[in-house]
Amino acid sequence: MKVLIQKLPVPEFIVELIDELENHGFAGYVVGGAVRDMLLGKEPEDWDIATDASPSDVMKIFPRVIPTGIKHGTVSVLTHNRIVEVTQFRGDNQHAGSITDDLKHRDFTINALAYNPSRHQLVDPWNGLEDLEKGIIRAVENPEERFSEDPLRILRAIRLAASFKFRIEEKTLKTIPDFALRLRNVSIERIRDEFLKILETNDPSGSIESCRKLKILEVILPEILEGYGMRQNRYHVYDVYWHTLKTVDFIPQNSYLRWVGLLHDVGKPKTRQIIKGVCHFYGHAKVSAEIATEIMQRWRFSNAEIDKAQKLIANHMLHNFKSWKPSTFRRLIIRVGKENIYDLLILWKADRLAHGTETKKKIEEDFRTLKKKISRTLETFQVFSVKDLAIGGKEVMEIMGVPPGPIVGEVLHRLLEEVIQNPEKNNPKDLKALVAKIKDIYEKPHS
Ligand code: ATP
Ligand code: MG
């Protein structure tokens, strides 16, 4: 076992926790990503501890412990307002092993590191330190074995490479395409969470392109692949696929919005038409929203996430906003929801930058104009649904002389239409007069 003596900045609450394990005669190490991050000079997000103590030992030693994953030998220790996962060394055949056995079950050499703060010992059986210095993602021992134990590791390799600007070692890289199909055996929730982390790195397009080259995209997101090599028109420099990837790059580092960006034109392949030698994608926003919904259901996104994506994608075509009437802006905000409208602008700007045909200056200028129009609309118009009208169903029923029923909703919608056109009419007097007028029309005998 290769052990180096080195001092790493382990925070006091972790040092204390490991001391406590040692005082009871057990071993304790910081393991995995936390060691890697300390060596990279980054603050680890989470701290994982490996020990030879069993979960029940750990529960006896510490006063506040939550049995989060007893089956996998994991408990969560609450200490100094932090939660630390403490896991018994993984071994073979249900038997707890040594720290080296534990590290053997980890994915990449840079993650197969352990550190004991009281002895300042860095345990590094597979030269993870060297790979960390060289910037290499390398499977522990045999890539085939590592990827067949858990195919999600192929996505982890791509994510880690992108977040650290590392490269994937040759043999590890060459093995990935052979295991891509096995992602079908991995739960979609795990794939989704890892893929969203990929989108949050500094190189989403490079990582998605790696997924394509390594035959991963065709397994997890074949819909995106359909745009590969699909030429567009004079408004676009790139094919549908590259336009989509560039859009994702232009969206700020937010995994959800980048995901929406990735799907914003997914309906283009289905709507492509050549008319007089020119390529058109009529109705693609709506079709994209439909396909995005199917994909997000398959990926088990929440209904709220799907609903928002649908609204953003279906309404992303704002290109001729300069000729819009004020009521068109009001309608847009009602369709998209005022809580989503600024996210729509982010998507719109990224999409436009990714056309590759106009200067950044021109797009920035249009973006400011559009944003001003939207904020002015929001300042002067507050009627986003029938609930915001100056009169309600009760008044409508009184004037119409009807009981509760579908007519009431129809009339309220008719009032909303009127108010979108003429906001000044949103007062009880004007709206009641309008209801009276509608009543007359209703009551006129049909001839
Ligand atoms: P992050 O910076 O996102 O936390 P991480 O590599 O630390 O990345 P974690 O999910 O926190 O990821 O996992 C902690 C450690 O557990 C990893 O560094 C690795 O040693 C091990 N690990 C996590 N997932 C796997 C996996 N799928 N296969 C093998 N080892 C894994
Ligand atoms: Mg981690």
CSV table of C-alpha atoms and ligand atoms in Angstrom, one decimal:
chain,number,residue,atom,x,y,z
A,1,MET,CA,0.0,0.0,0.0
A,2,LYS,CA,1.4,3.3,-1.1
A,3,VAL,CA,1.4,5.9,1.7
A,4,LEU,CA,2.7,9.4,1.5
A,5,ILE,CA,3.1,11.8,4.4
A,6,GLN,CA,1.5,15.1,3.6
A,7,LYS,CA,-0.4,17.8,5.4
A,8,LEU,CA,-3.8,18.6,4.1
A,9,PRO,CA,-6.3,21.2,5.3
A,10,VAL,CA,-8.9,19.0,7.0
A,11,PRO,CA,-11.4,21.1,9.0
A,12,GLU,CA,-11.5,20.7,12.8
A,13,PHE,CA,-14.9,19.0,12.9
A,14,ILE,CA,-13.6,16.2,10.7
A,15,VAL,CA,-10.3,15.9,12.7
A,16,GLU,CA,-12.4,15.5,15.8
A,17,LEU,CA,-14.7,12.9,14.3
A,18,ILE,CA,-11.7,10.8,13.2
A,19,ASP,CA,-10.0,11.2,16.6
A,20,GLU,CA,-13.1,10.0,18.3
A,21,LEU,CA,-13.2,6.8,16.1
A,22,GLU,CA,-9.5,6.2,16.8
A,23,ASN,CA,-10.0,6.7,20.6
A,24,HIS,CA,-12.4,3.8,20.4
A,25,GLY,CA,-9.8,1.7,18.7
A,26,PHE,CA,-11.1,2.1,15.1
A,27,ALA,CA,-9.5,3.5,12.0
A,28,GLY,CA,-10.8,6.5,10.2
A,29,TYR,CA,-10.0,8.2,6.9
A,30,VAL,CA,-11.4,11.0,4.7
A,31,VAL,CA,-12.0,9.3,1.4
A,32,GLY,CA,-12.9,10.0,-2.2
A,33,GLY,CA,-13.8,13.4,-3.7
A,34,ALA,CA,-13.0,15.3,-0.5
A,35,VAL,CA,-9.3,14.2,-0.6
A,36,ARG,CA,-9.2,14.9,-4.3
A,37,ASP,CA,-10.6,18.4,-3.8
A,38,MET,CA,-8.2,19.2,-0.9
A,39,LEU,CA,-5.3,18.2,-3.1
A,40,LEU,CA,-6.7,20.5,-5.9
A,41,GLY,CA,-6.9,23.3,-3.4
A,42,LYS,CA,-10.7,23.3,-3.6
A,43,GLU,CA,-13.1,23.3,-0.7
A,44,PRO,CA,-14.9,19.9,-0.7
A,45,GLU,CA,-18.7,20.1,-0.8
A,46,ASP,CA,-19.2,17.0,1.2
A,47,TRP,CA,-17.0,14.9,3.5
A,48,ASP,CA,-17.0,11.1,3.3
A,49,ILE,CA,-15.4,9.1,6.1
A,50,ALA,CA,-14.4,5.4,5.8
A,51,THR,CA,-13.8,3.3,8.8
A,52,ASP,CA,-13.5,-0.3,10.0
A,53,ALA,CA,-16.2,0.4,12.6
A,54,SER,CA,-19.6,-1.1,11.8
A,55,PRO,CA,-22.7,1.2,11.6
A,56,SER,CA,-23.8,0.0,15.1
A,57,ASP,CA,-20.3,0.8,16.5
A,58,VAL,CA,-20.6,4.3,15.0
A,59,MET,CA,-24.1,4.7,16.5
A,60,LYS,CA,-22.7,3.8,19.9
A,61,ILE,CA,-19.8,6.2,19.6
A,62,PHE,CA,-21.6,9.4,18.5
A,63,PRO,CA,-24.6,10.9,20.2
A,64,ARG,CA,-26.4,12.0,17.1
A,65,VAL,CA,-26.4,9.6,14.2
A,66,ILE,CA,-29.0,9.0,11.5
A,67,PRO,CA,-29.1,5.5,9.9
A,68,THR,CA,-29.2,6.7,6.3
A,69,GLY,CA,-27.9,3.6,4.5
A,70,ILE,CA,-27.3,0.8,7.0
A,71,LYS,CA,-27.6,-1.7,4.1
A,72,HIS,CA,-24.5,-0.1,2.5
A,73,GLY,CA,-22.8,0.3,5.8
A,74,THR,CA,-23.4,4.1,5.9
A,75,VAL,CA,-24.6,6.3,8.7
A,76,SER,CA,-24.8,10.0,8.9
A,77,VAL,CA,-23.1,11.6,11.9
A,78,LEU,CA,-24.4,15.1,12.9
A,79,THR,CA,-21.6,17.2,14.3
A,80,HIS,CA,-21.1,20.9,14.6
A,81,ASN,CA,-24.2,21.5,12.5
A,82,ARG,CA,-22.8,19.4,9.7
A,83,ILE,CA,-23.7,16.0,8.3
A,84,VAL,CA,-20.9,13.6,7.7
A,85,GLU,CA,-21.4,10.3,6.0
A,86,VAL,CA,-19.4,7.5,7.7
A,87,THR,CA,-19.2,4.2,5.8
A,88,GLN,CA,-17.7,0.9,6.8
A,89,PHE,CA,-14.8,-0.2,4.6
A,90,ARG,CA,-16.3,-1.9,1.6
A,91,GLY,CA,-14.8,-5.4,1.0
A,92,ASP,CA,-15.6,-8.5,-1.0
A,93,ASN,CA,-18.5,-10.9,-0.2
A,94,GLN,CA,-20.1,-8.8,2.5
A,95,HIS,CA,-17.0,-8.8,4.6
A,96,ALA,CA,-15.6,-5.5,5.6
A,97,GLY,CA,-12.1,-5.1,4.2
A,98,SER,CA,-9.2,-2.8,4.6
A,99,ILE,CA,-8.8,0.8,3.4
A,100,THR,CA,-7.2,-0.5,0.2
A,101,ASP,CA,-10.1,-2.8,-0.4
A,102,ASP,CA,-12.4,0.1,0.1
A,103,LEU,CA,-10.5,2.3,-2.4
A,104,LYS,CA,-10.5,-0.5,-4.9
A,105,HIS,CA,-14.3,-0.1,-5.2
A,106,ARG,CA,-14.0,3.5,-6.2
A,107,ASP,CA,-14.2,4.6,-9.8
A,108,PHE,CA,-11.2,6.6,-10.8
A,109,THR,CA,-7.6,6.9,-9.4
A,110,ILE,CA,-8.1,10.5,-8.5
A,111,ASN,CA,-11.1,9.5,-6.4
A,112,ALA,CA,-9.4,6.4,-4.9
A,113,LEU,CA,-7.5,8.3,-2.3
A,114,ALA,CA,-7.8,8.3,1.5
A,115,TYR,CA,-6.3,10.6,4.1
A,116,ASN,CA,-5.8,10.2,7.8
A,117,PRO,CA,-5.4,13.6,9.4
A,118,SER,CA,-3.9,12.5,12.7
A,119,ARG,CA,-1.0,10.7,11.0
A,120,HIS,CA,-1.0,13.0,8.0
A,121,GLN,CA,-1.1,9.9,5.8
A,122,LEU,CA,-2.2,9.9,2.2
A,123,VAL,CA,-3.1,6.5,1.0
A,124,ASP,CA,-2.7,6.3,-2.7
A,125,PRO,CA,-2.6,2.7,-4.1
A,126,TRP,CA,-3.1,3.6,-7.8
A,127,ASN,CA,-1.0,6.8,-8.2
A,128,GLY,CA,-4.1,9.0,-8.0
A,129,LEU,CA,-1.8,11.9,-7.0
A,130,GLU,CA,0.2,11.6,-10.1
A,131,ASP,CA,-2.9,11.5,-12.3
A,132,LEU,CA,-4.3,14.5,-10.4
A,133,GLU,CA,-1.1,16.4,-11.2
A,134,LYS,CA,-1.1,15.4,-14.8
A,135,GLY,CA,-4.9,16.0,-15.1
A,136,ILE,CA,-5.9,12.4,-16.0
A,137,ILE,CA,-9.2,10.5,-15.4
A,138,ARG,CA,-8.2,6.9,-15.2
A,139,ALA,CA,-10.3,3.9,-14.1
A,140,VAL,CA,-9.0,2.0,-11.1
A,141,GLU,CA,-7.2,-1.0,-12.4
A,142,ASN,CA,-9.4,-2.4,-15.2
A,143,PRO,CA,-11.9,0.0,-17.0
A,144,GLU,CA,-14.1,-2.9,-18.2
A,145,GLU,CA,-14.6,-4.1,-14.7
A,146,ARG,CA,-15.2,-0.6,-13.3
A,147,PHE,CA,-17.7,0.2,-16.0
A,148,SER,CA,-19.5,-3.1,-15.8
A,149,GLU,CA,-19.9,-2.7,-12.0
A,150,ASP,CA,-21.6,0.6,-12.6
A,151,PRO,CA,-22.1,2.0,-16.1
A,152,LEU,CA,-23.0,5.4,-14.6
A,153,ARG,CA,-19.2,5.8,-14.2
A,154,ILE,CA,-18.9,6.6,-17.9
A,155,LEU,CA,-20.9,9.7,-17.3
A,156,ARG,CA,-19.0,10.5,-14.2
A,157,ALA,CA,-15.7,10.3,-16.2
A,158,ILE,CA,-17.1,12.9,-18.7
A,159,ARG,CA,-18.3,15.1,-15.9
A,160,LEU,CA,-15.1,15.0,-13.9
A,161,ALA,CA,-13.0,15.6,-17.0
A,162,ALA,CA,-15.1,18.7,-17.8
A,163,SER,CA,-15.2,20.1,-14.3
A,164,PHE,CA,-11.4,19.8,-13.8
A,165,LYS,CA,-10.4,20.3,-17.4
A,166,PHE,CA,-8.8,16.9,-17.3
A,167,ARG,CA,-8.5,14.3,-20.1
A,168,ILE,CA,-9.7,10.8,-20.0
A,169,GLU,CA,-6.9,8.3,-20.2
A,170,GLU,CA,-6.7,6.3,-23.5
A,171,LYS,CA,-7.6,2.8,-22.3
A,172,THR,CA,-10.4,4.2,-20.1
A,173,LEU,CA,-11.7,6.3,-23.0
A,174,LYS,CA,-11.6,3.4,-25.5
A,175,THR,CA,-13.7,1.2,-23.2
A,176,ILE,CA,-16.5,3.7,-22.8
A,177,PRO,CA,-18.4,3.0,-26.2
A,178,ASP,CA,-18.5,-0.7,-25.4
A,179,PHE,CA,-20.4,0.1,-22.2
A,180,ALA,CA,-22.6,2.9,-23.4
A,181,LEU,CA,-25.6,0.6,-24.0
A,182,ARG,CA,-25.4,-0.6,-20.5
A,183,LEU,CA,-26.6,2.8,-19.4
A,184,ARG,CA,-30.0,1.3,-20.1
A,185,ASN,CA,-29.6,-0.7,-16.9
A,186,VAL,CA,-28.9,2.4,-14.8
A,187,SER,CA,-31.9,4.2,-13.2
A,188,ILE,CA,-32.9,7.3,-15.1
A,189,GLU,CA,-32.8,9.4,-12.0
A,190,ARG,CA,-29.0,8.7,-11.6
A,191,ILE,CA,-28.4,9.4,-15.3
A,192,ARG,CA,-30.5,12.6,-15.0
A,193,ASP,CA,-28.6,13.9,-12.0
A,194,GLU,CA,-25.2,13.2,-13.5
A,195,PHE,CA,-26.2,14.7,-16.8
A,196,LEU,CA,-27.4,17.8,-15.1
A,197,LYS,CA,-24.0,18.1,-13.4
A,198,ILE,CA,-22.4,17.8,-16.8
A,199,LEU,CA,-24.5,20.7,-18.0
A,200,GLU,CA,-23.3,22.8,-15.1
A,201,THR,CA,-19.6,22.5,-15.9
A,202,ASN,CA,-17.7,25.1,-17.9
A,203,ASP,CA,-17.8,23.0,-21.0
A,204,PRO,CA,-21.3,21.7,-21.6
A,205,SER,CA,-21.0,21.5,-25.4
A,206,GLY,CA,-17.6,19.8,-25.3
A,207,SER,CA,-19.1,17.2,-22.9
A,208,ILE,CA,-22.2,16.6,-24.9
A,209,GLU,CA,-20.1,16.2,-28.0
A,210,SER,CA,-18.0,13.6,-26.1
A,211,CYS,CA,-21.3,11.8,-25.3
A,212,ARG,CA,-22.0,11.7,-29.0
A,213,LYS,CA,-18.6,10.5,-30.0
A,214,LEU,CA,-18.6,7.9,-27.3
A,215,LYS,CA,-22.0,6.5,-28.4
A,216,ILE,CA,-23.7,7.6,-25.1
A,217,LEU,CA,-26.0,10.2,-26.7
A,218,GLU,CA,-27.7,7.7,-28.9
A,219,VAL,CA,-28.6,5.7,-25.8
A,220,ILE,CA,-29.8,8.4,-23.5
A,221,LEU,CA,-30.9,11.3,-25.8
A,222,PRO,CA,-31.4,10.0,-29.3
A,223,GLU,CA,-33.7,13.0,-30.1
A,224,ILE,CA,-30.8,15.4,-30.0
A,225,LEU,CA,-28.7,13.3,-32.4
A,226,GLU,CA,-31.4,13.7,-35.1
A,227,GLY,CA,-30.2,17.3,-35.6
A,228,TYR,CA,-26.6,16.2,-36.3
A,229,GLY,CA,-25.6,17.3,-39.7
A,230,MET,CA,-29.0,18.8,-40.4
A,231,ARG,CA,-28.4,22.0,-42.4
A,232,GLN,CA,-30.5,25.0,-41.7
A,233,ASN,CA,-31.1,28.3,-43.6
A,234,ARG,CA,-29.4,31.7,-44.0
A,235,TYR,CA,-30.2,32.7,-40.5
A,236,HIS,CA,-27.9,29.9,-39.2
A,237,VAL,CA,-24.2,29.2,-39.4
A,238,TYR,CA,-24.5,25.8,-37.7
A,239,ASP,CA,-26.5,22.7,-38.2
A,240,VAL,CA,-29.4,22.0,-35.7
A,241,TYR,CA,-27.1,19.9,-33.4
A,242,TRP,CA,-24.3,22.5,-33.1
A,243,HIS,CA,-26.8,25.3,-32.9
A,244,THR,CA,-28.3,23.5,-29.9
A,245,LEU,CA,-25.0,22.9,-28.2
A,246,LYS,CA,-23.9,26.5,-28.7
A,247,THR,CA,-27.2,27.7,-27.2
A,248,VAL,CA,-26.5,25.6,-24.1
A,249,ASP,CA,-23.0,27.2,-23.9
A,250,PHE,CA,-24.5,30.7,-24.0
A,251,ILE,CA,-26.9,30.0,-21.1
A,252,PRO,CA,-25.4,31.0,-17.7
A,253,GLN,CA,-24.2,28.2,-15.4
A,254,ASN,CA,-27.6,26.8,-14.4
A,255,SER,CA,-28.2,23.2,-15.1
A,256,TYR,CA,-32.0,23.4,-15.5
A,257,LEU,CA,-32.0,26.4,-17.9
A,258,ARG,CA,-29.2,24.7,-19.9
A,259,TRP,CA,-31.2,21.5,-20.1
A,260,VAL,CA,-34.2,23.6,-21.5
A,261,GLY,CA,-31.7,25.1,-24.0
A,262,LEU,CA,-30.7,21.7,-25.0
A,263,LEU,CA,-34.3,20.8,-25.9
A,264,HIS,CA,-35.4,24.1,-27.3
A,265,ASP,CA,-35.2,23.1,-30.9
A,266,VAL,CA,-35.6,19.3,-30.5
A,267,GLY,CA,-38.7,19.5,-32.8
A,268,LYS,CA,-36.8,20.9,-35.7
A,269,PRO,CA,-36.0,17.5,-37.4
A,270,LYS,CA,-39.7,16.6,-37.3
A,271,THR,CA,-40.9,19.9,-38.8
A,272,ARG,CA,-38.2,20.5,-41.5
A,273,GLN,CA,-39.5,21.4,-44.9
A,274,ILE,CA,-37.8,22.5,-48.1
A,275,ILE,CA,-39.8,25.1,-49.9
A,276,LYS,CA,-38.4,26.5,-53.2
A,277,GLY,CA,-34.9,25.3,-52.1
A,278,VAL,CA,-35.2,27.1,-48.7
A,279,CYS,CA,-35.3,25.2,-45.4
A,280,HIS,CA,-38.2,26.0,-43.0
A,281,PHE,CA,-39.1,24.7,-39.6
A,282,TYR,CA,-42.7,25.9,-39.3
A,283,GLY,CA,-44.3,25.2,-35.9
A,284,HIS,CA,-41.1,23.8,-34.5
A,285,ALA,CA,-41.4,25.6,-31.1
A,286,LYS,CA,-44.7,23.8,-30.4
A,287,VAL,CA,-43.4,20.4,-31.6
A,288,SER,CA,-40.2,20.9,-29.6
A,289,ALA,CA,-42.2,21.6,-26.4
A,290,GLU,CA,-44.2,18.4,-27.0
A,291,ILE,CA,-41.0,16.3,-27.6
A,292,ALA,CA,-39.4,18.0,-24.6
A,293,THR,CA,-42.3,16.9,-22.5
A,294,GLU,CA,-42.0,13.3,-23.6
A,295,ILE,CA,-38.2,13.3,-22.8
A,296,MET,CA,-38.7,15.0,-19.4
A,297,GLN,CA,-41.4,12.5,-18.5
A,298,ARG,CA,-39.0,9.7,-19.5
A,299,TRP,CA,-36.3,11.3,-17.4
A,300,ARG,CA,-38.7,11.7,-14.4
A,301,PHE,CA,-38.5,15.4,-14.1
A,302,SER,CA,-41.2,16.9,-11.8
A,303,ASN,CA,-44.4,18.2,-13.2
A,304,ALA,CA,-43.4,21.8,-12.3
A,305,GLU,CA,-40.1,21.4,-14.1
A,306,ILE,CA,-41.9,20.0,-17.2
A,307,ASP,CA,-44.6,22.6,-17.2
A,308,LYS,CA,-42.0,25.4,-17.1
A,309,ALA,CA,-39.9,23.9,-19.8
A,310,GLN,CA,-42.9,23.5,-22.0
A,311,LYS,CA,-43.8,27.2,-21.6
A,312,LEU,CA,-40.3,28.4,-22.3
A,313,ILE,CA,-39.8,26.2,-25.3
A,314,ALA,CA,-43.2,26.7,-26.9
A,315,ASN,CA,-42.7,30.5,-26.6
A,316,HIS,CA,-39.1,30.9,-27.6
A,317,MET,CA,-39.7,32.5,-31.0
A,318,LEU,CA,-39.7,36.3,-30.2
A,319,HIS,CA,-37.7,37.4,-33.2
A,320,ASN,CA,-40.2,39.9,-34.6
A,321,PHE,CA,-41.0,41.5,-31.2
A,322,LYS,CA,-40.3,45.0,-32.7
A,323,SER,CA,-43.6,44.9,-34.6
A,324,TRP,CA,-45.6,43.6,-31.6
A,325,LYS,CA,-48.6,45.5,-30.2
A,326,PRO,CA,-48.7,46.1,-26.4
A,327,SER,CA,-51.4,43.4,-26.1
A,328,THR,CA,-49.0,40.9,-27.7
A,329,PHE,CA,-46.5,41.4,-24.9
A,330,ARG,CA,-49.3,41.0,-22.3
A,331,ARG,CA,-50.4,37.8,-23.9
A,332,LEU,CA,-46.9,36.5,-24.0
A,333,ILE,CA,-46.5,37.1,-20.3
A,334,ILE,CA,-49.8,35.4,-19.5
A,335,ARG,CA,-48.8,32.3,-21.6
A,336,VAL,CA,-45.3,32.0,-20.1
A,337,GLY,CA,-46.1,33.2,-16.6
A,338,LYS,CA,-44.5,36.3,-15.1
A,339,GLU,CA,-42.3,34.2,-12.9
A,340,ASN,CA,-40.7,32.6,-16.0
A,341,ILE,CA,-40.5,35.6,-18.3
A,342,TYR,CA,-36.9,36.6,-17.5
A,343,ASP,CA,-35.8,33.0,-18.0
A,344,LEU,CA,-37.4,33.1,-21.4
A,345,LEU,CA,-35.3,36.2,-22.2
A,346,ILE,CA,-32.1,34.3,-21.2
A,347,LEU,CA,-33.1,31.4,-23.5
A,348,TRP,CA,-34.0,33.8,-26.3
A,349,LYS,CA,-30.6,35.6,-26.1
A,350,ALA,CA,-28.6,32.4,-26.0
A,351,ASP,CA,-30.5,31.0,-28.9
A,352,ARG,CA,-29.9,34.1,-30.9
A,353,LEU,CA,-26.2,34.2,-30.1
A,354,ALA,CA,-26.0,30.6,-31.3
A,355,HIS,CA,-27.3,31.5,-34.7
A,356,GLY,CA,-23.8,32.8,-35.4
A,357,THR,CA,-25.0,35.3,-38.0
A,358,GLU,CA,-25.2,38.6,-36.1
A,359,THR,CA,-22.8,40.6,-33.9
A,360,LYS,CA,-22.9,40.3,-30.2
A,361,LYS,CA,-23.4,44.1,-30.0
A,362,LYS,CA,-26.6,44.0,-32.1
A,363,ILE,CA,-28.0,41.1,-30.0
A,364,GLU,CA,-27.2,42.8,-26.7
A,365,GLU,CA,-29.0,45.9,-28.0
A,366,ASP,CA,-32.1,44.0,-29.0
A,367,PHE,CA,-32.0,42.1,-25.7
A,368,ARG,CA,-32.0,45.4,-23.8
A,369,THR,CA,-34.9,46.7,-25.9
A,370,LEU,CA,-36.9,43.5,-25.4
A,371,LYS,CA,-36.2,43.5,-21.7
A,372,LYS,CA,-37.4,47.1,-21.4
A,373,LYS,CA,-40.6,46.3,-23.2
A,374,ILE,CA,-41.2,43.3,-20.9
A,375,SER,CA,-40.5,45.3,-17.7
A,376,ARG,CA,-42.7,48.2,-18.8
A,377,THR,CA,-45.5,45.7,-19.5
A,378,LEU,CA,-45.1,44.2,-16.1
A,379,GLU,CA,-45.2,47.7,-14.5
A,380,THR,CA,-48.3,48.8,-16.2
A,381,PHE,CA,-50.3,45.5,-16.5
A,382,GLN,CA,-51.2,43.3,-13.6
A,383,VAL,CA,-54.0,41.1,-15.0
A,384,PHE,CA,-52.5,37.7,-15.5
A,385,SER,CA,-55.6,35.6,-15.1
A,386,VAL,CA,-59.4,35.9,-14.5
A,387,LYS,CA,-58.6,36.0,-10.8
A,388,ASP,CA,-57.0,39.4,-11.3
A,389,LEU,CA,-60.2,40.9,-12.9
A,390,ALA,CA,-62.0,43.7,-11.1
A,391,ILE,CA,-65.1,41.6,-10.8
A,392,GLY,CA,-65.5,37.9,-10.1
A,393,GLY,CA,-67.8,35.0,-10.8
A,394,LYS,CA,-70.3,36.2,-8.2
A,395,GLU,CA,-71.0,39.5,-10.0
A,396,VAL,CA,-71.1,37.7,-13.3
A,397,MET,CA,-73.8,35.2,-12.0
A,398,GLU,CA,-75.8,38.1,-10.5
A,399,ILE,CA,-75.9,40.1,-13.7
A,400,MET,CA,-76.3,37.1,-16.0
A,401,GLY,CA,-78.9,35.6,-13.7
A,402,VAL,CA,-77.3,32.2,-14.0
A,403,PRO,CA,-76.2,29.5,-11.5
A,404,PRO,CA,-72.6,28.4,-11.2
A,405,GLY,CA,-71.5,26.6,-14.4
A,406,PRO,CA,-69.3,26.8,-17.5
A,407,ILE,CA,-71.0,30.0,-18.7
A,408,VAL,CA,-69.4,31.9,-15.8
A,409,GLY,CA,-65.9,30.8,-16.8
A,410,GLU,CA,-66.6,31.7,-20.5
A,411,VAL,CA,-67.8,35.1,-19.6
A,412,LEU,CA,-64.8,35.8,-17.3
A,413,HIS,CA,-62.4,34.8,-20.1
A,414,ARG,CA,-64.3,37.1,-22.5
A,415,LEU,CA,-63.7,39.9,-19.9
A,416,LEU,CA,-60.0,39.0,-19.7
A,417,GLU,CA,-59.7,39.2,-23.5
A,418,GLU,CA,-61.2,42.7,-23.3
A,419,VAL,CA,-58.8,43.8,-20.5
A,420,ILE,CA,-55.8,42.5,-22.4
A,421,GLN,CA,-56.8,44.8,-25.3
A,422,ASN,CA,-57.9,47.7,-23.1
A,423,PRO,CA,-56.3,47.5,-19.6
A,424,GLU,CA,-58.1,50.7,-18.5
A,425,LYS,CA,-61.4,48.7,-18.6
A,426,ASN,CA,-60.4,46.6,-15.6
A,427,ASN,CA,-62.8,48.3,-13.2
A,428,PRO,CA,-66.1,47.1,-11.8
A,429,LYS,CA,-68.2,49.7,-13.8
A,430,ASP,CA,-66.8,48.9,-17.2
A,431,LEU,CA,-66.7,45.2,-16.7
A,432,LYS,CA,-70.3,45.0,-15.3
A,433,ALA,CA,-71.4,47.0,-18.3
A,434,LEU,CA,-69.7,44.5,-20.6
A,435,VAL,CA,-71.3,41.6,-18.8
A,436,ALA,CA,-74.7,43.2,-19.3
A,437,LYS,CA,-73.9,43.5,-23.0
A,438,ILE,CA,-72.9,39.8,-23.2
A,439,LYS,CA,-76.2,38.9,-21.4
A,440,ASP,CA,-78.2,40.7,-24.2
A,441,ILE,CA,-76.4,38.8,-26.9
A,442,TYR,CA,-76.9,35.5,-25.0
A,443,GLU,CA,-80.6,36.2,-24.6
A,444,LYS,CA,-81.3,37.2,-28.1
A,445,PRO,CA,-83.3,34.4,-29.8
A,446,HIS,CA,-81.2,32.6,-32.4
A,447,SER,CA,-82.6,33.0,-35.8
B,1,ATP,P1,-18.5,15.8,-6.3
B,1,ATP,O1,-17.4,16.8,-6.5
B,1,ATP,O2,-19.7,16.1,-7.2
B,1,ATP,O3,-19.0,15.5,-4.9
B,1,ATP,P2,-17.5,13.2,-6.1
B,1,ATP,O4,-16.5,12.4,-7.0
B,1,ATP,O5,-17.0,13.5,-4.8
B,1,ATP,O6,-17.9,14.4,-6.9
B,1,ATP,P3,-19.6,11.9,-4.7
B,1,ATP,O7,-20.9,11.5,-5.2
B,1,ATP,O8,-19.5,12.9,-3.7
B,1,ATP,O9,-18.8,12.4,-6.0
B,1,ATP,O10,-18.8,10.6,-4.3
B,1,ATP,C1,-17.8,10.6,-3.4
B,1,ATP,C2,-16.8,9.5,-3.7
B,1,ATP,O11,-17.4,8.2,-3.8
B,1,ATP,C3,-16.1,9.6,-5.1
B,1,ATP,O12,-15.1,10.5,-5.1
B,1,ATP,C4,-15.7,8.2,-5.4
B,1,ATP,O13,-14.6,7.8,-4.7
B,1,ATP,C5,-16.9,7.4,-4.8
B,1,ATP,N1,-18.0,7.2,-5.8
B,1,ATP,C6,-19.1,8.0,-6.0
B,1,ATP,N2,-19.8,7.5,-7.0
B,1,ATP,C7,-19.2,6.4,-7.4
B,1,ATP,C8,-19.5,5.4,-8.4
B,1,ATP,N3,-20.6,5.5,-9.2
B,1,ATP,N4,-18.6,4.4,-8.6
B,1,ATP,C9,-17.5,4.3,-7.8
B,1,ATP,N5,-17.2,5.2,-6.9
B,1,ATP,C10,-18.0,6.2,-6.7
B,2,MG,MG,-18.1,14.6,-3.3
